[in-house]
PDB file of C-alpha atoms in Angstrom:
ATOM      1  CA  MET A  26      25.545 -10.477 -11.804  1.00 35.00           C
ATOM      2  CA  TRP A  27      25.276 -11.263  -7.206  1.00 36.00           C
ATOM      3  CA  THR A  28      24.026 -13.419  -4.904  1.00 41.00           C
ATOM      4  CA  THR A  29      22.512 -13.322  -1.439  1.00 44.00           C
ATOM      5  CA  PRO A  30      24.038 -15.876   1.504  1.00 42.00           C
ATOM      6  CA  THR A  31      21.315 -18.353  -0.319  1.00 45.00           C
ATOM      7  CA  GLY A  32      22.999 -18.683  -3.746  1.00 46.00           C
ATOM      8  CA  TYR A  33      19.991 -15.726  -5.478  1.00 48.00           C
ATOM      9  CA  ASP A  34      20.468 -14.823  -8.877  1.00 51.00           C
ATOM     10  CA  TYR A  35      19.536 -10.597  -8.524  1.00 56.00           C
ATOM     11  CA  ARG A  36      20.347 -10.798 -12.726  1.00 67.00           C
ATOM     12  CA  VAL A  37      17.558  -8.886 -14.549  1.00 79.00           C
ATOM     13  CA  SER A  38      17.850  -8.726 -18.581  1.00 86.00           C
ATOM     14  CA  PRO A  39      17.049  -5.825 -20.326  1.00 87.00           C
ATOM     15  CA  GLU A  40      13.786  -6.979 -21.519  1.00 90.00           C
ATOM     16  CA  LYS A  41      12.647  -7.876 -18.236  1.00 91.00           C
ATOM     17  CA  LEU A  42      13.645  -4.558 -17.177  1.00 93.00           C
ATOM     18  CA  SER A  43      11.238  -2.741 -19.465  1.00 94.00           C
ATOM     19  CA  ILE A  44       8.590  -4.142 -18.284  1.00 93.00           C
ATOM     20  CA  LEU A  45       8.909  -4.068 -14.655  1.00 95.00           C
ATOM     21  CA  ILE A  46       9.575  -0.180 -15.024  1.00 95.00           C
ATOM     22  CA  GLY A  47       6.781   0.267 -17.300  1.00 93.00           C
ATOM     23  CA  ALA A  48       4.548  -1.596 -14.792  1.00 91.00           C
ATOM     24  CA  PHE A  49       5.878  -0.220 -12.137  1.00 94.00           C
ATOM     25  CA  PHE A  50       5.210   3.390 -13.722  1.00 94.00           C
ATOM     26  CA  LEU A  51       1.895   2.685 -14.774  1.00 89.00           C
ATOM     27  CA  THR A  52       0.669   1.115 -11.110  1.00 88.00           C
ATOM     28  CA  SER A  53       2.538   3.552  -9.030  1.00 89.00           C
ATOM     29  CA  VAL A  54       0.227   6.236 -11.183  1.00 88.00           C
ATOM     30  CA  VAL A  55      -2.907   4.599 -10.636  1.00 82.00           C
ATOM     31  CA  SER A  56      -2.156   3.794  -6.536  1.00 79.00           C
ATOM     32  CA  ALA A  57      -1.819   6.726  -6.014  1.00 78.00           C
ATOM     33  CA  VAL A  58      -5.942   6.221  -5.885  1.00 73.00           C
ATOM     34  CA  THR A  59      -6.618   2.608  -5.555  1.00 73.00           C
ATOM     35  CA  GLY A  60      -3.703   1.758  -3.589  1.00 74.00           C
ATOM     36  CA  SER A  61      -2.960  -2.095  -3.193  1.00 72.00           C
ATOM     37  CA  THR A  62       0.040  -1.856  -5.383  1.00 80.00           C
ATOM     38  CA  SER A  63       1.282  -4.730  -5.514  1.00 80.00           C
ATOM     39  CA  LEU A  64      -0.943  -6.102  -5.577  1.00 76.00           C
ATOM     40  CA  ILE A  65       0.156  -5.698  -9.540  1.00 80.00           C
ATOM     41  CA  THR A  66       3.849  -5.433  -8.804  1.00 88.00           C
ATOM     42  CA  VAL A  67       4.824  -8.508  -6.923  1.00 84.00           C
ATOM     43  CA  PRO A  68       2.924 -10.351  -9.411  1.00 82.00           C
ATOM     44  CA  VAL A  69       4.520  -9.363 -12.239  1.00 88.00           C
ATOM     45  CA  MET A  70       8.351  -9.835 -10.866  1.00 90.00           C
ATOM     46  CA  ILE A  71       7.239 -13.664 -10.540  1.00 85.00           C
ATOM     47  CA  ALA A  72       5.576 -14.386 -13.579  1.00 85.00           C
ATOM     48  CA  LEU A  73       9.143 -12.683 -15.002  1.00 89.00           C
ATOM     49  CA  GLY A  74      11.398 -15.584 -13.136  1.00 86.00           C
ATOM     50  CA  ILE A  75      12.443 -13.160  -9.845  1.00 89.00           C
ATOM     51  CA  GLU A  76      11.740 -15.613  -6.498  1.00 84.00           C
ATOM     52  CA  PRO A  77       9.018 -14.800  -4.696  1.00 83.00           C
ATOM     53  CA  HIS A  78      10.696 -13.855  -0.745  1.00 81.00           C
ATOM     54  CA  VAL A  79      12.406 -11.455  -3.660  1.00 88.00           C
ATOM     55  CA  ALA A  80      10.060 -10.137  -5.426  1.00 88.00           C
ATOM     56  CA  ILE A  81       8.523  -8.719  -1.784  1.00 85.00           C
ATOM     57  CA  ALA A  82      11.895  -7.023  -0.044  1.00 89.00           C
ATOM     58  CA  THR A  83      12.706  -5.781  -3.838  1.00 93.00           C
ATOM     59  CA  ASN A  84       9.030  -4.100  -3.818  1.00 92.00           C
ATOM     60  CA  MET A  85       8.890  -2.635  -0.968  1.00 90.00           C
ATOM     61  CA  LEU A  86      11.845  -0.722  -1.040  1.00 95.00           C
ATOM     62  CA  ALA A  87       9.985   1.133  -4.239  1.00 95.00           C
ATOM     63  CA  LEU A  88       7.092   1.090  -3.277  1.00 92.00           C
ATOM     64  CA  THR A  89       9.249   2.740  -0.138  1.00 94.00           C
ATOM     65  CA  PHE A  90       9.919   5.647  -3.361  1.00 96.00           C
ATOM     66  CA  MET A  91       6.430   5.557  -4.668  1.00 94.00           C
ATOM     67  CA  SER A  92       4.641   6.481  -1.000  1.00 93.00           C
ATOM     68  CA  ALA A  93       7.384   9.281  -0.550  1.00 94.00           C
ATOM     69  CA  GLY A  94       7.116  11.167  -3.971  1.00 94.00           C
ATOM     70  CA  ALA A  95       3.319  10.878  -3.948  1.00 92.00           C
ATOM     71  CA  SER A  96       3.104  12.467  -0.229  1.00 93.00           C
ATOM     72  CA  LEU A  97       4.715  15.355  -1.796  1.00 94.00           C
ATOM     73  CA  PRO A  98       1.800  17.362  -2.650  1.00 93.00           C
ATOM     74  CA  PHE A  99      -0.360  16.651  -0.237  1.00 92.00           C
ATOM     75  CA  ALA A 100       2.156  18.356   2.264  1.00 93.00           C
ATOM     76  CA  GLN A 101       1.966  21.156  -0.248  1.00 92.00           C
ATOM     77  CA  LYS A 102      -1.576  21.145   0.014  1.00 90.00           C
ATOM     78  CA  GLY A 103      -2.154  20.800   3.536  1.00 91.00           C
ATOM     79  CA  VAL A 104      -4.498  17.659   3.255  1.00 90.00           C
ATOM     80  CA  ILE A 105      -2.725  15.177   4.889  1.00 93.00           C
ATOM     81  CA  ASP A 106      -4.854  14.633   8.597  1.00 90.00           C
ATOM     82  CA  ARG A 107      -2.201  15.047  11.447  1.00 91.00           C
ATOM     83  CA  SER A 108      -3.572  14.662  14.543  1.00 90.00           C
ATOM     84  CA  HIS A 109      -3.821  10.856  14.254  1.00 91.00           C
ATOM     85  CA  LEU A 110      -0.761  10.120  11.820  1.00 93.00           C
ATOM     86  CA  PRO A 111       1.936  10.161  15.073  1.00 94.00           C
ATOM     87  CA  ILE A 112       0.341   7.284  16.762  1.00 95.00           C
ATOM     88  CA  SER A 113      -0.809   5.960  13.297  1.00 95.00           C
ATOM     89  CA  ILE A 114       2.860   5.783  12.248  1.00 95.00           C
ATOM     90  CA  LEU A 115       4.585   4.657  15.225  1.00 96.00           C
ATOM     91  CA  LEU A 116       1.539   1.587  15.759  1.00 95.00           C
ATOM     92  CA  THR A 117       3.023   1.093  12.009  1.00 93.00           C
ATOM     93  CA  VAL A 118       5.999   0.608  12.842  1.00 94.00           C
ATOM     94  CA  VAL A 119       5.519  -1.720  15.345  1.00 94.00           C
ATOM     95  CA  GLY A 120       3.449  -3.789  12.865  1.00 91.00           C
ATOM     96  CA  SER A 121       5.755  -3.788   9.843  1.00 89.00           C
ATOM     97  CA  VAL A 122       8.931  -4.851  12.137  1.00 89.00           C
ATOM     98  CA  VAL A 123       6.572  -8.212  12.914  1.00 88.00           C
ATOM     99  CA  GLY A 124       5.495  -8.329   9.617  1.00 83.00           C
ATOM    100  CA  ALA A 125       8.748  -8.567   8.116  1.00 81.00           C
ATOM    101  CA  LEU A 126      10.149 -11.032   9.896  1.00 82.00           C
ATOM    102  CA  LEU A 127       7.236 -13.413   9.549  1.00 77.00           C
ATOM    103  CA  VAL A 128       7.434 -12.851   5.354  1.00 65.00           C
ATOM    104  CA  LEU A 129       9.611 -16.465   5.230  1.00 58.00           C
ATOM    105  CA  ARG A 130       7.132 -18.295   7.612  1.00 68.00           C
ATOM    106  CA  VAL A 131       3.378 -17.453   7.171  1.00 61.00           C
ATOM    107  CA  PRO A 132       1.564 -18.756   4.019  1.00 62.00           C
ATOM    108  CA  ILE A 133       0.805 -15.545   2.354  1.00 59.00           C
ATOM    109  CA  GLN A 134      -2.687 -17.331   1.059  1.00 64.00           C
ATOM    110  CA  ALA A 135      -4.428 -16.790   4.426  1.00 62.00           C
ATOM    111  CA  LEU A 136      -3.750 -13.083   4.707  1.00 56.00           C
ATOM    112  CA  ARG A 137      -5.195 -12.569   0.892  1.00 59.00           C
ATOM    113  CA  ILE A 138      -8.580 -14.894   1.928  1.00 65.00           C
ATOM    114  CA  ILE A 139      -8.753 -11.949   4.591  1.00 60.00           C
ATOM    115  CA  ILE A 140      -8.102  -8.873   2.861  1.00 57.00           C
ATOM    116  CA  ALA A 141     -10.461  -9.986   0.064  1.00 63.00           C
ATOM    117  CA  ILE A 142     -13.333 -10.374   2.185  1.00 66.00           C
ATOM    118  CA  SER A 143     -12.560  -7.446   4.224  1.00 61.00           C
ATOM    119  CA  MET A 144     -12.334  -4.792   1.278  1.00 60.00           C
ATOM    120  CA  ILE A 145     -15.702  -6.568   0.349  1.00 66.00           C
ATOM    121  CA  GLY A 146     -17.371  -5.507   3.779  1.00 63.00           C
ATOM    122  CA  VAL A 147     -15.113  -1.875   3.261  1.00 59.00           C
ATOM    123  CA  ALA A 148     -17.318  -1.548   0.519  1.00 60.00           C
ATOM    124  CA  ALA A 149     -21.088  -2.438   1.552  1.00 64.00           C
ATOM    125  CA  PHE A 150     -20.031  -0.350   4.131  1.00 59.00           C
ATOM    126  CA  SER A 151     -19.419   2.349   2.233  1.00 56.00           C
ATOM    127  CA  LEU A 152     -21.962   1.930  -0.038  1.00 57.00           C
ATOM    128  CA  LYS A 153     -24.729   2.149   2.649  1.00 57.00           C
ATOM    129  CA  ARG A 154     -23.275   4.622   4.924  1.00 53.00           C
ATOM    130  CA  ARG A 155     -23.207   7.359   1.423  1.00 50.00           C
ATOM    131  CA  ALA A 156     -21.753  10.309   3.557  1.00 48.00           C
ATOM    132  CA  ALA A 157     -17.873   8.576   5.276  1.00 50.00           C
ATOM    133  CA  GLY A 158     -15.086  10.247   2.931  1.00 49.00           C
ATOM    134  CA  THR A 159     -17.038  13.500   2.228  1.00 48.00           C
ATOM    135  CA  VAL A 160     -16.729  16.693   4.098  1.00 46.00           C
ATOM    136  CA  GLU A 161     -20.102  15.849   5.514  1.00 44.00           C
ATOM    137  CA  SER A 162     -18.687  13.370   6.837  1.00 48.00           C
ATOM    138  CA  ASP A 163     -18.863  13.494  10.998  1.00 49.00           C
ATOM    139  CA  HIS A 164     -14.906  14.064  12.416  1.00 48.00           C
ATOM    140  CA  HIS A 165     -16.029  13.661  15.569  1.00 51.00           C
ATOM    141  CA  ARG A 166     -15.889   9.936  16.311  1.00 66.00           C
ATOM    142  CA  THR A 167     -16.053   8.624  20.056  1.00 80.00           C
ATOM    143  CA  PRO A 168     -12.959   7.028  21.911  1.00 86.00           C
ATOM    144  CA  VAL A 169     -14.038   3.792  21.076  1.00 89.00           C
ATOM    145  CA  ALA A 170     -13.521   4.157  17.202  1.00 88.00           C
ATOM    146  CA  ALA A 171     -10.683   5.789  17.471  1.00 90.00           C
ATOM    147  CA  PHE A 172      -8.993   3.274  20.030  1.00 92.00           C
ATOM    148  CA  THR A 173     -11.125   0.523  16.974  1.00 91.00           C
ATOM    149  CA  GLY A 174      -8.889   2.536  14.008  1.00 91.00           C
ATOM    150  CA  TYR A 175      -5.771   1.931  15.958  1.00 94.00           C
ATOM    151  CA  VAL A 176      -5.637  -1.238  16.664  1.00 93.00           C
ATOM    152  CA  LEU A 177      -7.060  -1.794  12.848  1.00 92.00           C
ATOM    153  CA  THR A 178      -3.792   0.396  12.127  1.00 94.00           C
ATOM    154  CA  LEU A 179      -1.073  -1.899  13.502  1.00 93.00           C
ATOM    155  CA  LEU A 180      -2.438  -5.192  12.931  1.00 90.00           C
ATOM    156  CA  LEU A 181      -2.881  -3.595   9.113  1.00 89.00           C
ATOM    157  CA  GLY A 182       0.880  -2.659   9.574  1.00 89.00           C
ATOM    158  CA  ILE A 183       1.533  -5.913  10.383  1.00 88.00           C
ATOM    159  CA  TYR A 184       0.257  -7.154   6.437  1.00 83.00           C
ATOM    160  CA  GLY A 185       2.379  -4.816   5.575  1.00 81.00           C
ATOM    161  CA  GLY A 186       5.466  -5.317   6.646  1.00 80.00           C
ATOM    162  CA  PHE A 187       4.733  -8.808   5.498  1.00 75.00           C
ATOM    163  CA  PHE A 188       3.393  -7.962   1.795  1.00 71.00           C
ATOM    164  CA  SER A 189       1.719  -5.245   1.219  1.00 72.00           C
ATOM    165  CA  GLY A 190      -1.145  -5.654  -1.770  1.00 71.00           C
ATOM    166  CA  GLY A 191      -4.286  -4.331  -0.156  1.00 75.00           C
ATOM    167  CA  TYR A 192      -2.639  -2.537   2.537  1.00 82.00           C
ATOM    168  CA  VAL A 193      -2.787   0.630   1.685  1.00 84.00           C
ATOM    169  CA  THR A 194      -6.275   0.617   0.258  1.00 82.00           C
ATOM    170  CA  MET A 195      -7.775  -1.144   3.749  1.00 84.00           C
ATOM    171  CA  LEU A 196      -5.399   1.628   6.021  1.00 89.00           C
ATOM    172  CA  THR A 197      -7.173   3.841   3.651  1.00 87.00           C
ATOM    173  CA  ALA A 198     -11.016   2.793   4.279  1.00 84.00           C
ATOM    174  CA  ALA A 199     -10.211   2.109   7.846  1.00 88.00           C
ATOM    175  CA  PHE A 200      -9.584   5.607   8.023  1.00 91.00           C
ATOM    176  CA  VAL A 201     -12.326   7.447   5.826  1.00 87.00           C
ATOM    177  CA  VAL A 202     -14.164   4.871   8.567  1.00 84.00           C
ATOM    178  CA  PHE A 203     -12.773   5.112  12.842  1.00 89.00           C
ATOM    179  CA  PHE A 204     -11.007   8.359  12.269  1.00 90.00           C
ATOM    180  CA  GLY A 205     -13.872  10.474  10.238  1.00 87.00           C
ATOM    181  CA  MET A 206     -11.280  12.067   7.633  1.00 89.00           C
ATOM    182  CA  THR A 207     -12.116  12.834   3.841  1.00 87.00           C
ATOM    183  CA  PHE A 208     -10.942  10.320   1.436  1.00 84.00           C
ATOM    184  CA  LEU A 209      -9.165  12.983   0.557  1.00 87.00           C
ATOM    185  CA  GLN A 210      -6.980  13.172   3.633  1.00 90.00           C
ATOM    186  CA  ALA A 211      -7.327   9.253   4.103  1.00 90.00           C
ATOM    187  CA  VAL A 212      -6.076   8.580   0.692  1.00 89.00           C
ATOM    188  CA  ALA A 213      -3.019  11.529   1.953  1.00 91.00           C
ATOM    189  CA  THR A 214      -1.740  10.706   5.737  1.00 94.00           C
ATOM    190  CA  THR A 215      -1.726   6.556   4.106  1.00 93.00           C
ATOM    191  CA  LYS A 216       1.109   8.142   1.598  1.00 92.00           C
ATOM    192  CA  VAL A 217       2.671   9.354   4.730  1.00 93.00           C
ATOM    193  CA  VAL A 218       2.050   6.319   6.755  1.00 94.00           C
ATOM    194  CA  ASN A 219       3.346   3.787   4.041  1.00 91.00           C
ATOM    195  CA  VAL A 220       6.885   5.316   4.057  1.00 93.00           C
ATOM    196  CA  SER A 221       7.190   3.707   7.366  1.00 91.00           C
ATOM    197  CA  SER A 222       6.404   0.508   7.174  1.00 89.00           C
ATOM    198  CA  SER A 223       7.278   0.130   3.913  1.00 90.00           C
ATOM    199  CA  GLY A 224      10.599   2.004   4.687  1.00 92.00           C
ATOM    200  CA  VAL A 225      11.311  -0.406   8.634  1.00 90.00           C
ATOM    201  CA  ALA A 226       9.955  -3.650   6.069  1.00 87.00           C
ATOM    202  CA  THR A 227      12.972  -2.846   3.879  1.00 92.00           C
ATOM    203  CA  LEU A 228      15.773  -2.297   6.253  1.00 92.00           C
ATOM    204  CA  ILE A 229      14.807  -5.562   7.232  1.00 89.00           C
ATOM    205  CA  PHE A 230      15.081  -7.314   4.028  1.00 88.00           C
ATOM    206  CA  LEU A 231      17.711  -5.805   3.750  1.00 91.00           C
ATOM    207  CA  CYS A 232      19.470  -6.914   6.436  1.00 89.00           C
ATOM    208  CA  ARG A 233      18.267 -10.526   5.644  1.00 84.00           C
ATOM    209  CA  GLY A 234      19.960 -10.390   1.953  1.00 86.00           C
ATOM    210  CA  VAL A 235      16.539 -10.939   0.858  1.00 85.00           C
ATOM    211  CA  LEU A 236      16.487  -7.735  -1.022  1.00 90.00           C
ATOM    212  CA  ASP A 237      18.171  -7.138  -4.731  1.00 92.00           C
ATOM    213  CA  LEU A 238      19.165  -3.498  -3.799  1.00 92.00           C
ATOM    214  CA  LYS A 239      19.845  -2.380  -7.535  1.00 92.00           C
ATOM    215  CA  LEU A 240      16.964  -3.411  -9.121  1.00 94.00           C
ATOM    216  CA  GLY A 241      14.649  -1.989  -6.405  1.00 95.00           C
ATOM    217  CA  LEU A 242      16.278   1.645  -6.355  1.00 95.00           C
ATOM    218  CA  ILE A 243      15.544   1.491  -9.915  1.00 95.00           C
ATOM    219  CA  LEU A 244      12.031   1.042  -9.824  1.00 96.00           C
ATOM    220  CA  GLY A 245      11.524   3.366  -6.650  1.00 96.00           C
ATOM    221  CA  ALA A 246      12.884   5.991  -8.634  1.00 97.00           C
ATOM    222  CA  VAL A 247      10.138   5.365 -11.297  1.00 96.00           C
ATOM    223  CA  MET A 248       7.448   5.034  -8.718  1.00 95.00           C
ATOM    224  CA  PHE A 249       8.887   7.918  -6.462  1.00 96.00           C
ATOM    225  CA  ILE A 250       7.879  10.424 -10.459  1.00 96.00           C
ATOM    226  CA  GLY A 251       4.843   7.546 -10.615  1.00 94.00           C
ATOM    227  CA  GLY A 252       3.587   8.476  -7.481  1.00 92.00           C
ATOM    228  CA  LEU A 253       4.842  11.601  -7.329  1.00 93.00           C
ATOM    229  CA  LEU A 254       2.220  12.261 -10.867  1.00 93.00           C
ATOM    230  CA  GLY A 255      -0.973  10.117  -9.322  1.00 89.00           C
ATOM    231  CA  SER A 256      -0.974  12.396  -5.963  1.00 91.00           C
ATOM    232  CA  ARG A 257      -1.714  15.635  -8.362  1.00 91.00           C
ATOM    233  CA  LEU A 258      -3.655  13.141 -10.133  1.00 86.00           C
ATOM    234  CA  VAL A 259      -5.578  12.872  -6.746  1.00 82.00           C
ATOM    235  CA  LEU A 260      -5.680  16.723  -6.193  1.00 86.00           C
ATOM    236  CA  ARG A 261      -7.138  17.584  -9.025  1.00 84.00           C
ATOM    237  CA  ILE A 262      -9.720  15.246  -9.676  1.00 74.00           C
ATOM    238  CA  GLY A 263     -11.154  16.215  -6.255  1.00 68.00           C
ATOM    239  CA  GLU A 264     -13.537  14.831  -3.701  1.00 62.00           C
ATOM    240  CA  THR A 265     -16.317  14.224  -5.859  1.00 66.00           C
ATOM    241  CA  TRP A 266     -15.186  11.898  -7.563  1.00 69.00           C
ATOM    242  CA  LEU A 267     -12.736  10.668  -5.914  1.00 68.00           C
ATOM    243  CA  ARG A 268     -15.373   8.283  -3.646  1.00 66.00           C
ATOM    244  CA  PRO A 269     -16.549   7.092  -6.070  1.00 73.00           C
ATOM    245  CA  VAL A 270     -13.108   5.778  -7.853  1.00 71.00           C
ATOM    246  CA  PHE A 271     -12.031   4.088  -4.829  1.00 69.00           C
ATOM    247  CA  LEU A 272     -15.202   2.077  -4.210  1.00 69.00           C
ATOM    248  CA  LEU A 273     -14.799   0.896  -7.232  1.00 73.00           C
ATOM    249  CA  ALA A 274     -11.165   0.346  -7.304  1.00 69.00           C
ATOM    250  CA  VAL A 275     -12.234  -2.466  -3.943  1.00 67.00           C
ATOM    251  CA  LEU A 276     -14.723  -3.972  -5.555  1.00 71.00           C
ATOM    252  CA  ILE A 277     -12.395  -4.432  -8.743  1.00 71.00           C
ATOM    253  CA  LEU A 278      -9.380  -5.360  -6.832  1.00 66.00           C
ATOM    254  CA  ALA A 279     -11.120  -7.504  -4.382  1.00 66.00           C
ATOM    255  CA  ALA A 280     -12.922  -9.969  -7.440  1.00 71.00           C
ATOM    256  CA  LYS A 281      -9.357 -10.089  -8.513  1.00 67.00           C
ATOM    257  CA  MET A 282      -8.244 -11.567  -4.886  1.00 62.00           C
ATOM    258  CA  VAL A 283     -11.222 -13.948  -4.646  1.00 66.00           C
ATOM    259  CA  TRP A 284     -10.817 -15.303  -7.852  1.00 72.00           C
ATOM    260  CA  SER A 285      -7.610 -15.910  -7.747  1.00 65.00           C
ATOM    261  CA  LEU A 286      -7.803 -18.072  -5.165  1.00 62.00           C
ATOM    262  CA  ILE A 287     -10.747 -19.263  -7.220  1.00 63.00           C
TER     263      ILE A 287
END
């Protein structure tokens, strides 16, 4: 047993650890397609008695490993869109620092409302524009669209460093709509971006003493394997099935968030 400067007890029983390992593994496999890992993992941790801020911080470390594992098969297949990657990573790092510093000051509930509404809007927009996210979509976006995409990347980076629930899902949609990526490219590229987002936030949480490092490393190893398997599943699904699966996940997750707020 060890404690933070605030006296939080990090002890997790073997039974609870088994539940966490199972939940984190299954979620990481599915989330390689859908994103929104934290909407499941963080509530599970809190339900098992882990203090909310510690749950957010520890989950962020595990997400770093998951994103790294999921990125490897995509990099090997060459489906990552590198044209927008450097600026997106830079903006994400800046946003994540801001978000992580705000995690103890800003209520998560308000941001969850915004994310739920935005996810519904993205799903509606994508359903209306059926070509979006497919190989037939227009990859030659206007400067205004690219600028909007970068602004959203920064804003979502703040949210990603703060909580991360729904972050990758929204970033995937933004890359499709404003950068003209296919769903496969967007899913792959956001995994790389999320390594920087969750990694920077993890360092800040570690310095602030709200990170359960031991638990985070265990769950991170589990999520690394799950992310690796999940990204290979995405590559097998292909573009034809990836779009409807992603949109269905967006609608379900948005409905879940709205229901939790009622």
